[in-house]
Amino acid sequence: MKAPVSWIKEYVDLPADVTTEQLTDRLTDLGLKLEAIHSAADAITGPLVVGQVLTMDPEPQKNGKTINWCTVDVGDANGSGDPQGIVCGAHNFQPGDLVVVVLPGGVLPGGFEISARKTYGHVSAGMICSARELGLGDDHEGIIVLPADAGKPGDDAFEVLGLREEVIEFEINPDRAYGLSMRGIAREAALAFAAPYRDPALRDVPEPNAEGYPVVVDDPVGCPVFVARTVTGFDPSASTPGWMVERITHAGMRPISLAVDITNYVMLETGRPIHGYDLDKLQGPIRVRRAVEGERMTTLDGNERTLSPEDLVVTDDSGIIGLGGVMGGETTEMSRATTNVLVEAAHWDAVSMFRTGKRHKVSSEAGKRNERGVDPTICPAAADRVVELLVELGGGTAGPGVTVVGSPPERASIKISDDLPARVSGIDIAPETVVDNLQAIGATVDADADGLTVTPPPWRPDITDPFDLVEEVVRIVGYDQVPSVLPREAAGRGLSRTQRLRRRIGRTLAGAGCVEVVSFPFAGDATFDALGLPADDVRRRTVPLANPLSAEEPAYTTTLLPGVIKAAARNIGRGAPGVALFETGTVAFPVDRGPAPIYGVDRRPDPAELEKLFEALPRQPLHLAVVLAGERERAGWWGEGRDAGWADAIGLVRLLGAELGVTVEPRQANRMPWHPGRCAVLVVDPSTGSGTPVELGHAGELHPQVCAELGLPPRSAALELDLDALMAHAADVVPGPAFSSFPLAKEDVALVVADDVPAAAVEAALREGAGELLESVRLFDVYTGAQIGEGSKSLAFALRFRAPDRTLTESETSAARDAAVARAAELTGAVQRT
Amino acid sequence: MQPEEVDAARDAALAAIAAAADLEELKRVRTEHAGDRSPLALANREIGALPPQARKEAGQRVGQARGAVSKALAARQQVLEAEHEARILVEETVDVTLPTDRMPAGARHPITTGSELIADIFVAMGWEVAEGPVIEAEWLNFDALNLGPDHPARTMQDTFWTAGEGDAESGVVLRTHTSPVQARTMLSQEPPIYVVCPGRVFRTDEYDATHSPMFHQVEGLAVDEGITMAHLKGTLDHFAAQMFGEGITTRFRPSYFPFTEPSAEVDLKCFVCRGVGSGDSGAPCRTCRGEGWIEWGGCGVVNPRVLTACGVDAERYTGFAFGMGIDRTLMFRHGLSDLRALFEGDVRFTTAFGSEL
Ligand SMILES: [Zn+2]
């Protein structure tokens, strides 16, 4: 909301020494937040003058545009008094019009310097300005055409346009819709400085009578008040006076025609949207009703709209003539030929306005006010003010008829204890202050033994609850009065177990040289195609978004791999020789138990209802993804570097397992986007887990096609794990280990097995066969070659034996070794190499 | 051997020992002067052949001489060994300025470490860290927080909706704030409640230097008997001082949020110019753009309607809530000019934060 300071001051007598900064500081403290103070003059360097268009010759251009070659009288402002030749792309003016001209040497907002330059075959010496070019608003539809009496050629346009006026831009919160009017802003200014206030909506209005234009309201809930007045003999050629153009422009709206400008002016002044009809186009009585499903109308923005039974419409005998409170219709629109006007000032139900605006995607100044709530009591005054201005500025005659249908809805009063503001704010606020402050915002307050009964003022539809009144009292006392006191110390339990484990996982990965990234969790078919996921892959079943930002990624992702891979490729592309990245985050899998119910809010949903709500949500496990691309260890004076590979990925999983006390076992697997022969599924060791193996995820080398497609170096590796599943298996209370300090006995064995026998199986067999004396077993070499023969490999294991209570004899050790080898032979066909 | 010859042999041995320059030479000297064929060893052997009277005297003399030689050898050995070891250490000197970055360093993301820093500040006050799902029920994200279907504020937040079956609405959104976690906490536990909720949230903003469709928030909720705005102010002042340094406080301005009443905007005293608005040179402070204060977040007293919808006795308890953007906080705390740096994944960005956060 933009408000010229002079307009605010029309209704409040501020102390003379109050600066604009002081005013905005106080208003911000009261809840009308300062966005910016504008003075258009600050951003413009002259010469900026009034010009009169003498000639304009339209010249079509090859690019399809038509430009106007104009001569403009700028008086003596150009030093010569000769007409100024200017090229102009706008068409909303004609010879004789007064326009705003910036001459060469001038600078417009944004540092846009004006000079005489050759363009479209002419030397254009200056520019005819639009409101936007002068920083007066967003309107770029055409240049500013000044009223005929605005001045004469060569006059200083800063003065004519009021560019030196300070305009305050406020950010108006939804609960302070009254701040969308000069009336409301001035009232707050008066409150801020305890200054005298004149309510522009407080005026004597004529009594309703039977001679008014006939109006029938079928839906008094949707439209509780409808006031209609008429003005006849209005001069359609009358132009809007400069002061009104200036104020409307400063407030961010665009002057259109006198009649329309007056309705907008009164809306800005009082906050009450007004609609004007061309009286001669109306046929029969006006009727307000809800639309019938499928009814159609064309609003004055030219859009044909199909209506819903929730929309409120204004009709006459010809059919629908307006979308009530939101936008008028084309058929009864005022035009530059309108001489007889019907003025509508109606109060509309805010919820209905909000829904209609949303349904038809209409955002208008009127709608913005109507949907937030307008003072329902000022319809007669606002209509009367419009009539007054139409008569005064347009030479019309006020019709004798005054139609008033309905009356403002009853306002419920609110009970409040007079110590509630103090109890809620923590400020010591006396009961008298509570009453004073509530009266200061315009509320009626009755005090009795039970406390206060407060009726909020009609322009404050937002105030419905005791706590709303608390805010009003406290903002006037001042938020700066709130003391700073720590609440009592809470008996918290610290971080939860999973919170601690998550931190540990992150630190472990960072310690292992991985850098964390944060990616957007959106994905689509193209994402999954790039990963080579088969058509029936579970990861292709996503939770779709109704309004995705990009059609390429229309769903919440089921895998974190695309994000880390993209980031890795970006790093590689920026010259990194290698990169190890990780990301943790939730992914989503649909559960098909929707839709999630919407309950009331007057009570807590019962446990069954809550259960139903929670069940409708997608399953959202916490995942971890890691990608290891390119150089993993650098080359240096110590020797060669080393690129990342499948073993690094599986090694990281084992590292995390060790950190969390979970034995994670890799098993051969085949799953995209991994290399079919170099992918492991990671399972939690059934012997330490719940009994049935749980799959945590996959790790290994990425498929060569995926690397090529996504810009990763060959043999890049990756892993993705379900961290919820991993953390669920984390060791709880670990029993203290007991170990022997008797001497260690070492035995190394080399076993030949078939190529397809997993090393882990051989190791498990050795472990099983070796018995209790075995302390550890570790594979330390793999050999394939001529000495072993085709289709076989030799695995060398270091067996370490130790007894808890004695030094082992040589025969005990070799017996245990032989038993281990025998078991391996039995289970895996292993043959000991000699 | 004559006594003079014994003395001469001893002196020759001691001189040779003293002259031995290294362990090699000392080994040779040992063989020559104390070995089986050395003069003193031969003299020792001769003693047996002497008459008993002379035997004692000669034995004593030779024994003393050999003792002196052996002692000198041991002493010299020790000296030379020490010298040898010292020389090896010198020879083993390396250039300690050589690079040692065989494995590049990893790092956690500043959003993660920043969230943990914030969580730790509150955990130290006895608060707990509450969490909830990112894809959330519409009822919890909006209705329970006094944002009814027709609430104008619902349009202030441009929401990602999940698609329902056919034309039906799913009733499920990507949460637009972490407030539904507050609702979940109140629904699942009795007051007193003191929780912070850091997390990821979504709005349909275009992605640019200061907006992102995904960002991070931290919200706090306290529900207890006798909670007031003063406790809110005290908590935020404490938070500000922990996060930005002693003496950094907050101020409130009236605002509007459906879930709080009264509501306030929270400004943070600028931690660079400490509220002055300009630096030593007099130029406007770049962190606060000369304002002296930085917009930090929103807060207020929990609207009793929210307490009621979440099953908290609004007659008995009051609460306060606050929320601020983690990404935005990191931006001004670290002087970042482009939000997108947080989500690009460039390792040079992330590793730069080290352990500061
Ligand atoms: Zn500053």
Short mmCIF file of C-alpha atoms in Angstrom, two decimals, chain A residues 532-822:
data_model
loop_
_atom_site.label_atom_id
_atom_site.label_comp_id
_atom_site.label_asym_id
_atom_site.label_seq_id
_atom_site.Cartn_x
_atom_site.Cartn_y
_atom_site.Cartn_z
CA GLY A 532 18.87 -46.79 -16.33
CA LEU A 533 16.15 -47.96 -13.95
CA PRO A 534 13.97 -50.69 -15.46
CA ALA A 535 10.31 -49.85 -16.15
CA ASP A 536 9.05 -51.80 -13.17
CA ASP A 537 11.63 -50.51 -10.71
CA VAL A 538 10.04 -49.55 -7.40
CA ARG A 539 11.95 -46.28 -7.47
CA ARG A 540 9.86 -45.17 -10.45
CA ARG A 541 6.72 -45.18 -8.31
CA THR A 542 6.85 -41.66 -6.91
CA VAL A 543 4.73 -39.25 -4.94
CA PRO A 544 3.66 -36.82 -7.70
CA LEU A 545 3.29 -33.10 -7.12
CA ALA A 546 0.16 -31.31 -8.27
CA ASN A 547 2.11 -28.14 -9.06
CA PRO A 548 5.75 -29.00 -9.73
CA LEU A 549 8.16 -26.22 -10.59
CA SER A 550 9.42 -28.15 -13.59
CA ALA A 551 7.65 -30.63 -15.83
CA GLU A 552 10.92 -32.55 -16.02
CA GLU A 553 10.89 -33.25 -12.30
CA PRO A 554 7.25 -33.56 -11.36
CA ALA A 555 7.61 -35.73 -8.25
CA TYR A 556 9.34 -36.10 -4.92
CA THR A 557 12.34 -38.30 -5.37
CA THR A 558 12.72 -41.93 -4.31
CA THR A 559 16.51 -41.86 -4.47
CA LEU A 560 19.20 -39.38 -3.48
CA LEU A 561 21.62 -40.61 -6.15
CA PRO A 562 20.61 -38.10 -8.86
CA GLY A 563 21.37 -35.17 -6.56
CA VAL A 564 24.84 -36.30 -5.49
CA ILE A 565 25.72 -37.43 -9.01
CA LYS A 566 24.70 -34.06 -10.44
CA ALA A 567 26.78 -32.24 -7.84
CA ALA A 568 29.75 -34.53 -8.51
CA ALA A 569 29.53 -33.93 -12.24
CA ARG A 570 29.40 -30.19 -11.56
CA ASN A 571 32.57 -30.36 -9.46
CA ILE A 572 34.33 -32.46 -12.07
CA GLY A 573 33.17 -30.02 -14.73
CA ARG A 574 34.68 -27.19 -12.72
CA GLY A 575 38.04 -28.88 -12.75
CA ALA A 576 38.08 -31.02 -9.61
CA PRO A 577 40.29 -34.10 -10.25
CA GLY A 578 38.04 -36.14 -8.01
CA VAL A 579 35.26 -35.73 -5.56
CA ALA A 580 33.57 -37.68 -2.79
CA LEU A 581 30.12 -36.36 -1.95
CA PHE A 582 27.40 -37.46 0.40
CA GLU A 583 23.86 -36.41 1.14
CA THR A 584 21.37 -37.49 3.75
CA GLY A 585 17.69 -36.75 3.40
CA THR A 586 14.30 -38.29 3.26
CA VAL A 587 12.89 -39.84 0.11
CA ALA A 588 9.25 -40.71 -0.45
CA PHE A 589 7.36 -43.81 -1.48
CA PRO A 590 3.59 -43.67 -2.03
CA VAL A 591 1.40 -45.72 0.27
CA ASP A 592 -1.92 -45.24 -1.58
CA ARG A 593 -3.92 -44.65 1.57
CA GLY A 594 -5.03 -41.12 0.81
CA PRO A 595 -6.49 -38.67 0.76
CA ALA A 596 -5.41 -37.36 4.13
CA PRO A 597 -8.50 -36.21 6.01
CA ILE A 598 -9.11 -32.58 6.97
CA TYR A 599 -10.52 -32.32 10.48
CA GLY A 600 -12.08 -29.49 12.38
CA VAL A 601 -10.01 -27.42 14.76
CA ASP A 602 -12.38 -27.03 17.70
CA ARG A 603 -10.90 -30.06 19.41
CA ARG A 604 -7.98 -32.47 19.21
CA PRO A 605 -8.61 -35.29 16.70
CA ASP A 606 -9.02 -38.59 18.53
CA PRO A 607 -6.26 -41.22 18.32
CA ALA A 608 -8.00 -43.17 15.55
CA GLU A 609 -8.41 -40.00 13.51
CA LEU A 610 -4.78 -39.09 14.00
CA GLU A 611 -3.74 -42.58 13.01
CA LYS A 612 -5.72 -42.21 9.79
CA LEU A 613 -3.99 -38.89 9.12
CA PHE A 614 -0.51 -40.28 9.65
CA GLU A 615 -1.21 -43.40 7.59
CA ALA A 616 -2.20 -41.31 4.59
CA LEU A 617 1.29 -39.82 4.34
CA PRO A 618 3.92 -41.34 2.06
CA ARG A 619 6.58 -43.55 3.61
CA GLN A 620 9.59 -41.27 4.06
CA PRO A 621 12.73 -43.16 5.07
CA LEU A 622 15.96 -41.29 5.70
CA HIS A 623 18.48 -42.17 3.02
CA LEU A 624 22.18 -41.70 2.55
CA ALA A 625 23.79 -41.46 -0.87
CA VAL A 626 27.50 -41.23 -1.60
CA VAL A 627 29.23 -40.82 -4.91
CA LEU A 628 32.97 -41.25 -5.35
CA ALA A 629 34.19 -39.93 -8.67
CA GLY A 630 37.70 -39.72 -10.05
CA GLU A 631 40.74 -39.31 -7.87
CA ARG A 632 40.22 -40.66 -4.37
CA GLU A 633 43.86 -40.41 -3.23
CA ARG A 634 46.13 -37.82 -4.73
CA ALA A 635 49.42 -38.52 -6.42
CA GLY A 636 52.37 -36.88 -4.71
CA TRP A 637 55.93 -37.30 -3.57
CA TRP A 638 54.72 -40.44 -1.81
CA GLY A 639 53.83 -42.07 -5.11
CA GLU A 640 50.91 -42.69 -7.38
CA GLY A 641 47.39 -41.43 -6.76
CA ARG A 642 44.43 -43.74 -6.84
CA ASP A 643 40.99 -43.38 -8.41
CA ALA A 644 37.88 -44.32 -6.50
CA GLY A 645 36.38 -47.70 -7.21
CA TRP A 646 33.76 -50.17 -6.09
CA ALA A 647 35.75 -51.15 -3.00
CA ASP A 648 35.73 -47.59 -1.68
CA ALA A 649 31.94 -47.53 -1.76
CA ILE A 650 31.58 -50.84 0.05
CA GLY A 651 34.37 -49.82 2.41
CA LEU A 652 32.41 -46.73 3.45
CA VAL A 653 29.40 -48.86 4.29
CA ARG A 654 31.55 -51.14 6.41
CA LEU A 655 33.06 -48.08 8.08
CA LEU A 656 29.61 -46.80 8.99
CA GLY A 657 28.67 -50.26 10.21
CA ALA A 658 31.73 -50.28 12.46
CA GLU A 659 30.87 -46.82 13.79
CA LEU A 660 27.36 -47.92 14.67
CA GLY A 661 28.29 -51.40 15.88
CA VAL A 662 26.42 -53.09 13.04
CA THR A 663 27.99 -55.95 11.07
CA VAL A 664 27.12 -55.17 7.47
CA GLU A 665 27.61 -57.92 4.92
CA PRO A 666 27.93 -57.27 1.18
CA ARG A 667 26.40 -59.81 -1.15
CA GLN A 668 26.71 -59.98 -4.91
CA ALA A 669 23.81 -58.15 -6.53
CA ASN A 670 22.66 -56.63 -9.80
CA ARG A 671 20.79 -53.35 -9.64
CA MET A 672 20.86 -50.17 -11.70
CA PRO A 673 22.54 -47.71 -11.70
CA TRP A 674 25.39 -50.01 -10.70
CA HIS A 675 27.68 -52.16 -12.83
CA PRO A 676 26.01 -55.59 -13.04
CA GLY A 677 29.14 -57.41 -11.87
CA ARG A 678 30.32 -54.83 -9.35
CA CYS A 679 27.34 -54.20 -7.16
CA ALA A 680 26.70 -55.37 -3.64
CA VAL A 681 23.51 -55.45 -1.69
CA LEU A 682 24.32 -54.65 1.92
CA VAL A 683 22.58 -56.76 4.49
CA VAL A 684 22.69 -56.67 8.22
CA ASP A 685 24.26 -59.87 9.51
CA PRO A 686 21.33 -62.04 10.53
CA SER A 687 23.29 -63.39 13.51
CA THR A 688 23.48 -59.94 15.08
CA GLY A 689 20.22 -58.66 13.68
CA SER A 690 16.62 -59.69 14.08
CA GLY A 691 17.16 -63.13 12.53
CA THR A 692 16.07 -62.43 8.95
CA PRO A 693 18.56 -60.52 6.85
CA VAL A 694 17.62 -56.87 6.35
CA GLU A 695 18.71 -55.10 3.16
CA LEU A 696 20.13 -51.66 3.87
CA GLY A 697 20.90 -50.65 0.30
CA HIS A 698 23.47 -51.04 -2.42
CA ALA A 699 27.06 -50.06 -3.13
CA GLY A 700 29.57 -50.57 -5.88
CA GLU A 701 30.81 -49.23 -9.16
CA LEU A 702 28.37 -47.26 -11.28
CA HIS A 703 27.32 -48.65 -14.64
CA PRO A 704 29.62 -47.32 -17.40
CA GLN A 705 26.60 -46.02 -19.34
CA VAL A 706 25.39 -44.09 -16.30
CA CYS A 707 28.81 -42.52 -15.81
CA ALA A 708 28.95 -41.54 -19.47
CA GLU A 709 25.39 -40.21 -19.50
CA LEU A 710 25.73 -38.14 -16.34
CA GLY A 711 29.21 -36.77 -16.89
CA LEU A 712 31.12 -38.80 -14.32
CA PRO A 713 34.57 -40.27 -14.86
CA PRO A 714 34.60 -43.99 -15.70
CA ARG A 715 34.54 -46.37 -12.74
CA SER A 716 32.94 -43.85 -10.40
CA ALA A 717 31.38 -45.58 -7.43
CA ALA A 718 28.29 -44.91 -5.37
CA LEU A 719 26.16 -46.19 -2.55
CA GLU A 720 22.67 -45.58 -1.28
CA LEU A 721 21.48 -46.79 2.10
CA ASP A 722 18.33 -46.64 4.17
CA LEU A 723 19.72 -44.96 7.28
CA ASP A 724 16.58 -45.62 9.30
CA ALA A 725 17.19 -49.33 8.79
CA LEU A 726 20.89 -49.01 9.60
CA MET A 727 20.27 -47.00 12.76
CA ALA A 728 17.60 -49.45 13.87
CA HIS A 729 20.35 -52.07 14.11
CA ALA A 730 22.89 -49.89 15.87
CA ALA A 731 24.39 -51.54 18.89
CA ASP A 732 22.73 -50.49 22.11
CA VAL A 733 24.62 -51.28 25.30
CA VAL A 734 27.82 -53.03 24.23
CA PRO A 735 29.13 -55.63 26.72
CA GLY A 736 32.75 -54.90 27.59
CA PRO A 737 35.04 -57.17 25.56
CA ALA A 738 37.17 -59.81 27.31
CA PHE A 739 40.47 -60.70 25.69
CA SER A 740 43.41 -62.90 26.50
CA SER A 741 46.98 -61.76 26.98
CA PHE A 742 48.51 -65.20 26.34
CA PRO A 743 50.76 -65.48 23.28
CA LEU A 744 49.31 -65.36 19.77
CA ALA A 745 49.69 -68.31 17.41
CA LYS A 746 49.77 -67.52 13.67
CA GLU A 747 48.82 -69.81 10.83
CA ASP A 748 48.52 -68.71 7.18
CA VAL A 749 46.67 -70.86 4.67
CA ALA A 750 46.16 -70.55 0.94
CA LEU A 751 42.98 -72.12 -0.40
CA VAL A 752 42.06 -72.73 -4.02
CA VAL A 753 38.39 -72.38 -4.83
CA ALA A 754 36.29 -71.93 -7.95
CA ASP A 755 36.06 -68.34 -9.24
CA ASP A 756 32.40 -67.94 -8.31
CA VAL A 757 32.85 -68.86 -4.65
CA PRO A 758 32.63 -65.65 -2.61
CA ALA A 759 35.57 -64.97 -0.37
CA ALA A 760 33.14 -64.27 2.43
CA ALA A 761 31.82 -67.83 2.19
CA VAL A 762 35.30 -69.29 2.50
CA GLU A 763 36.05 -67.02 5.41
CA ALA A 764 32.81 -67.99 7.14
CA ALA A 765 33.63 -71.70 6.67
CA LEU A 766 37.13 -71.22 8.11
CA ARG A 767 35.70 -69.35 11.04
CA GLU A 768 33.17 -72.06 11.68
CA GLY A 769 35.71 -74.90 11.37
CA ALA A 770 38.45 -73.27 13.45
CA GLY A 771 36.43 -73.31 16.62
CA GLU A 772 36.77 -71.30 19.77
CA LEU A 773 40.53 -70.86 19.68
CA LEU A 774 40.30 -68.68 16.57
CA GLU A 775 40.78 -65.02 17.42
CA SER A 776 40.61 -63.57 13.93
CA VAL A 777 40.71 -64.45 10.28
CA ARG A 778 41.59 -62.05 7.53
CA LEU A 779 41.97 -62.49 3.80
CA PHE A 780 45.27 -60.96 2.79
CA ASP A 781 45.78 -62.01 -0.79
CA VAL A 782 43.92 -63.14 -3.88
CA TYR A 783 45.84 -64.84 -6.67
CA THR A 784 44.76 -66.03 -10.06
CA GLY A 785 47.09 -67.30 -12.74
CA ALA A 786 48.74 -70.17 -14.46
CA GLN A 787 49.82 -71.87 -11.28
CA ILE A 788 46.21 -72.16 -10.16
CA GLY A 789 44.53 -72.95 -13.41
CA GLU A 790 41.55 -71.64 -15.32
CA GLY A 791 38.36 -71.00 -13.37
CA SER A 792 39.96 -71.01 -9.96
CA LYS A 793 41.46 -68.53 -7.55
CA SER A 794 43.71 -68.80 -4.57
CA LEU A 795 42.69 -67.01 -1.40
CA ALA A 796 45.29 -66.50 1.30
CA PHE A 797 44.03 -66.15 4.85
CA ALA A 798 45.82 -65.21 8.04
CA LEU A 799 44.41 -67.24 10.94
CA ARG A 800 45.17 -66.04 14.43
CA PHE A 801 44.66 -68.31 17.42
CA ARG A 802 44.76 -67.62 21.12
CA ALA A 803 43.44 -69.32 24.24
CA PRO A 804 41.99 -67.41 27.17
CA ASP A 805 43.88 -69.37 29.82
CA ARG A 806 47.09 -70.80 28.45
CA THR A 807 49.79 -70.71 25.82
CA LEU A 808 48.71 -72.85 22.87
CA THR A 809 50.87 -75.76 21.86
CA GLU A 810 51.91 -76.25 18.28
CA SER A 811 49.74 -79.31 17.94
CA GLU A 812 46.66 -77.48 19.27
CA THR A 813 47.18 -74.71 16.74
CA SER A 814 47.71 -76.96 13.76
CA ALA A 815 44.71 -79.09 14.73
CA ALA A 816 42.52 -75.98 14.77
CA ARG A 817 43.95 -74.88 11.42
CA ASP A 818 43.32 -78.28 9.88
CA ALA A 819 39.76 -78.26 11.16
CA ALA A 820 39.22 -74.85 9.61
CA VAL A 821 40.61 -75.96 6.27
CA ALA A 822 38.56 -79.15 6.38
#
